[in-house]
Backbone as numpy.savetxt, mean C-alpha at the origin, in Angstrom:
# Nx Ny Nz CAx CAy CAz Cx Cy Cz
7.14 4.19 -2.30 5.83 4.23 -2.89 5.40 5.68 -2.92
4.51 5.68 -4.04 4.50 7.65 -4.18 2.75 7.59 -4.70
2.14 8.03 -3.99 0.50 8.31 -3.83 0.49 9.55 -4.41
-1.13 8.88 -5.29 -1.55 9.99 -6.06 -3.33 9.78 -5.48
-3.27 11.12 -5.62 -5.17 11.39 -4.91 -5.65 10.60 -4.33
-6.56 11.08 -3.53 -7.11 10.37 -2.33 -8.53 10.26 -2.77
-9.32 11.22 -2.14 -11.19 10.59 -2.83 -10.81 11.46 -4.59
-11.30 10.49 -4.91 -10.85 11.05 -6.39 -12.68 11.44 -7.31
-13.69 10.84 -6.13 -14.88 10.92 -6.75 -14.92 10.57 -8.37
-14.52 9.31 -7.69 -14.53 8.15 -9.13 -15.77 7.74 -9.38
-16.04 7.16 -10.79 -17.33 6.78 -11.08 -17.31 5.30 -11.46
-17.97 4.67 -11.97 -18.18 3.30 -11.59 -16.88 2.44 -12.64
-16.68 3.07 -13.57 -15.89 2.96 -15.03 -14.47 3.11 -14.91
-14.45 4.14 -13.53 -12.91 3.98 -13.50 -12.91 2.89 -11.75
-13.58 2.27 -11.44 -13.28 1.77 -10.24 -12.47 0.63 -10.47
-11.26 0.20 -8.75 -10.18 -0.31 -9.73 -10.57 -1.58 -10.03
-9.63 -2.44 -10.48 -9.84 -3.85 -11.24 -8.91 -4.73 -11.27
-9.14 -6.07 -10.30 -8.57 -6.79 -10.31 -7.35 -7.28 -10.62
-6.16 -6.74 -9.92 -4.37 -7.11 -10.65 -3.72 -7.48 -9.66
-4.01 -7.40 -8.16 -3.00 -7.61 -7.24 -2.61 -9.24 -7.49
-3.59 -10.13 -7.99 -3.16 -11.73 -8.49 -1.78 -11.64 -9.46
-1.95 -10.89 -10.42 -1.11 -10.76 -11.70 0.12 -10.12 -11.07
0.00 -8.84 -10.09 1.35 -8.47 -9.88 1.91 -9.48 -9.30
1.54 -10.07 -8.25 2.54 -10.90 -7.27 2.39 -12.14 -8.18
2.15 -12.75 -9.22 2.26 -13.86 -10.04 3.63 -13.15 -11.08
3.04 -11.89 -11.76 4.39 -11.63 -12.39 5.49 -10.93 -12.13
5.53 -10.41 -10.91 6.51 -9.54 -10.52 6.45 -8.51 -11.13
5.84 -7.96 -12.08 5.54 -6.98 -12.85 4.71 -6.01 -12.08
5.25 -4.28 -11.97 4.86 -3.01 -11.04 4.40 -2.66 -12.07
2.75 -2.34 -12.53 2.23 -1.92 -13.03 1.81 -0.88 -12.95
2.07 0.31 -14.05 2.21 1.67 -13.85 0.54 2.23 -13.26
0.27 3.34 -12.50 -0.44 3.99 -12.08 -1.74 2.86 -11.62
-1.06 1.82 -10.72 -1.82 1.05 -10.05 -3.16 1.52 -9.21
-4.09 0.95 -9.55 -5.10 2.11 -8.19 -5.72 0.86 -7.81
-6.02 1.73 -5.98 -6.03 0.06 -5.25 -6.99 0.95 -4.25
-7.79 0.41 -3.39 -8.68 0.96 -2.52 -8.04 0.92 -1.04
-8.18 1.58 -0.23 -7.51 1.46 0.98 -8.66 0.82 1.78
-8.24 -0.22 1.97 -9.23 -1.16 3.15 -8.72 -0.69 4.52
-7.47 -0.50 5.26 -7.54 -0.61 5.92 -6.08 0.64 6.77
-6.45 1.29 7.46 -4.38 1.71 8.06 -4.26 1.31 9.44
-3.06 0.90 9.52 -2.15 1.15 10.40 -1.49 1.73 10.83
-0.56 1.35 12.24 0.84 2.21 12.57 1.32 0.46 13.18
2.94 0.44 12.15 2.86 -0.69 12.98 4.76 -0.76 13.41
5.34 -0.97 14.36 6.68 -1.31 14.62 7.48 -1.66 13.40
8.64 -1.24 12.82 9.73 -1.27 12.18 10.93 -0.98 13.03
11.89 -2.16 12.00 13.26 -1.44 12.97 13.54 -0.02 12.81
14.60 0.78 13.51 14.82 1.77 13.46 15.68 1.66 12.43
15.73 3.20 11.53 16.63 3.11 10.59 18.14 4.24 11.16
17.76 4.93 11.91 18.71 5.90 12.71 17.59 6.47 14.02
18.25 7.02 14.98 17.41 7.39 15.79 16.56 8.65 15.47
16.66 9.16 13.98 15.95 10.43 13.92 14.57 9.99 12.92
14.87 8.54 12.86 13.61 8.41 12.09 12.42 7.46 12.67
13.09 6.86 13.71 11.46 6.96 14.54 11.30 5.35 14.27
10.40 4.28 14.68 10.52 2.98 14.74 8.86 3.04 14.44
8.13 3.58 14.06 6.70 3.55 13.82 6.79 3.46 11.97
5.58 2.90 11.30 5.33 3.07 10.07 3.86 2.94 9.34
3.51 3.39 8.45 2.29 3.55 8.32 2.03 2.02 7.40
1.01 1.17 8.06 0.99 0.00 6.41 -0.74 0.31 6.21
-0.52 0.03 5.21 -2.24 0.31 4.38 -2.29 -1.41 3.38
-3.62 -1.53 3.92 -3.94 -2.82 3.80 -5.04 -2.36 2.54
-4.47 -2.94 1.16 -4.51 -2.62 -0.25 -5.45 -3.67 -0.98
-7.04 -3.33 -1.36 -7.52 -4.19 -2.05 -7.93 -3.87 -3.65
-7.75 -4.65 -4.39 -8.79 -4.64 -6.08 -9.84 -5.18 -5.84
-10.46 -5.83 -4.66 -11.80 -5.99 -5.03 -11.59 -7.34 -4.62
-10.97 -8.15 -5.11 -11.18 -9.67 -5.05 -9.82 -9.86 -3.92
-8.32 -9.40 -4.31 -7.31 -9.76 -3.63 -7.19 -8.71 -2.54
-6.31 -9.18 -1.31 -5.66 -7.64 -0.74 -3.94 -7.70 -0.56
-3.39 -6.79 -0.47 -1.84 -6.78 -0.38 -1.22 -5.92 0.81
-0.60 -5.83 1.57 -0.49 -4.96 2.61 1.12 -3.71 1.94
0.48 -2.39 2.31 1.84 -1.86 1.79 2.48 -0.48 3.14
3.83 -0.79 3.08 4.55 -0.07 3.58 4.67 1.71 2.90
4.45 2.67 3.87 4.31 3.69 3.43 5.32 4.70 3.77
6.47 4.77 2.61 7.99 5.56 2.98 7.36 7.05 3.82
8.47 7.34 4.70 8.34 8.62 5.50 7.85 10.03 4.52
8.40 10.18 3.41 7.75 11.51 2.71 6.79 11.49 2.52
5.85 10.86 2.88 4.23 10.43 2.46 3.55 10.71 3.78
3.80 10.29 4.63 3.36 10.31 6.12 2.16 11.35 6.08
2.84 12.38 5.86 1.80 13.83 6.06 0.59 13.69 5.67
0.58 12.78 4.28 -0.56 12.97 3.68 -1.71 11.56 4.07
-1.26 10.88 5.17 -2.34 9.93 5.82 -2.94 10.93 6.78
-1.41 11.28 8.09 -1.10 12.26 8.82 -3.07 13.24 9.15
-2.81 13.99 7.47 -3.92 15.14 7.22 -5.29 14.50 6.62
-5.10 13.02 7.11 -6.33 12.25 6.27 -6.50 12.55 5.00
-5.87 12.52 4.10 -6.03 12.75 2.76 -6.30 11.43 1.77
-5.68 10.69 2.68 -5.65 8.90 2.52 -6.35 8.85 3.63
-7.24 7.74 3.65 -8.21 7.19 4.94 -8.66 6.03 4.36
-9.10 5.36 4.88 -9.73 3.50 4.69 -10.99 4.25 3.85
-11.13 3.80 2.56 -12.44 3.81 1.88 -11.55 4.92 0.85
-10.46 5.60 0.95 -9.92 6.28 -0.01 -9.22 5.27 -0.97
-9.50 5.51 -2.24 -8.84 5.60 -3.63 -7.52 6.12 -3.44
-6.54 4.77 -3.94 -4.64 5.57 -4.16 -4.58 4.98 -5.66
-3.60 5.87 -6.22 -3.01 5.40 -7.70 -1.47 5.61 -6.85
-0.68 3.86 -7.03 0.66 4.00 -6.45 1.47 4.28 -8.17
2.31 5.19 -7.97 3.13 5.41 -9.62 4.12 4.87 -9.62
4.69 5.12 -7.75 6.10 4.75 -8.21 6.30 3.58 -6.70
6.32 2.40 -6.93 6.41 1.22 -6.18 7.59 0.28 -6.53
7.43 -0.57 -5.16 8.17 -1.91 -4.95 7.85 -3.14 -4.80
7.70 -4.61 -5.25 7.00 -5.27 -4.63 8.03 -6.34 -3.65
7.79 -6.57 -2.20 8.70 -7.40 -2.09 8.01 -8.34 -1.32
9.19 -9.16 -1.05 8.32 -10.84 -0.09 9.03 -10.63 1.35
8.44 -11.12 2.22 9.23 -11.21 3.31 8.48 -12.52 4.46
8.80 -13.17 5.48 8.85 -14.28 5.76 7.47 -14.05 6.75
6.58 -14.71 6.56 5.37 -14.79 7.83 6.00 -14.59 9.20
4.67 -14.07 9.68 5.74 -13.92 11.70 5.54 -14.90 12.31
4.89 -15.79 11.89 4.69 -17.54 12.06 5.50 -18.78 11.33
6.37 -17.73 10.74 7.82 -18.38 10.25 6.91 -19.20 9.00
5.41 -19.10 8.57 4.95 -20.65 7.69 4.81 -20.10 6.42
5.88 -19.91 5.93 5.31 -19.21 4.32 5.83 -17.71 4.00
5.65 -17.02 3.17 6.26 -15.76 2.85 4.40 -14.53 2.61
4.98 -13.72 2.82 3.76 -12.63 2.15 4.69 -11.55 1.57
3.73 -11.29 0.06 3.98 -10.51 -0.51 3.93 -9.08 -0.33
4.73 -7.67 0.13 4.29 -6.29 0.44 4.61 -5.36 -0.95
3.97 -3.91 -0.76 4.36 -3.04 -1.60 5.02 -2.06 -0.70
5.63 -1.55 -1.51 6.22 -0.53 -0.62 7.01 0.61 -1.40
């Protein structure tokens, strides 16, 4: 996933709009997605080698009506890191993934970006 601007001092016209239903209905990564950051984390991942560390950033992703939780690849880090991204910041994701993976209550699947 590849973040573009953080407070972007948006005005009411560009605030975002309702798609996280449509992506995870069509599987379709819709270019220069912008999603509000409700929420961050740091949360446990497996390790991928020992030089990359078992921590990861997820940002809990709303349009307003839906939310989506997304995984945030290591070249990005810096820029939560320096608060550039913060809960109440504006992201446009350009370049994303969407995938499913199994509840930790084993009951169902949830959809991530990443």
């Amino acid at each position: 996933m590849r973040l573009a601007g953080a407070d972007l001092g948006l005005d009411l016209e560009l605030a975002v709009k309702p798609v996280i239903e449509e992506l995870v209905r069509t599987q379709v990564c819709f270019p220069n997605l912008k999603l509000l950051v409700e929420r961050i984390d740091i949360v446990v991942v497996p390790e991928v080698d020992e030089l990359t560390g078992n921590e990861a950033y997820k940002l809990t992703l709303t349009d307003g009506e839906k939310i989506i939780p997304a995984l945030v690849k290591r070249r990005i880090y810096k820029t939560i890191y320096n608060e550039d991204v913060r809960e109440g910041s504006y992201v446009i994701l350009k370049v994303y993934h969407l995938a499913q993976g199994e509840k930790v209550n084993g009951k169902g699947f949830v959809k991530w970006v990443f």
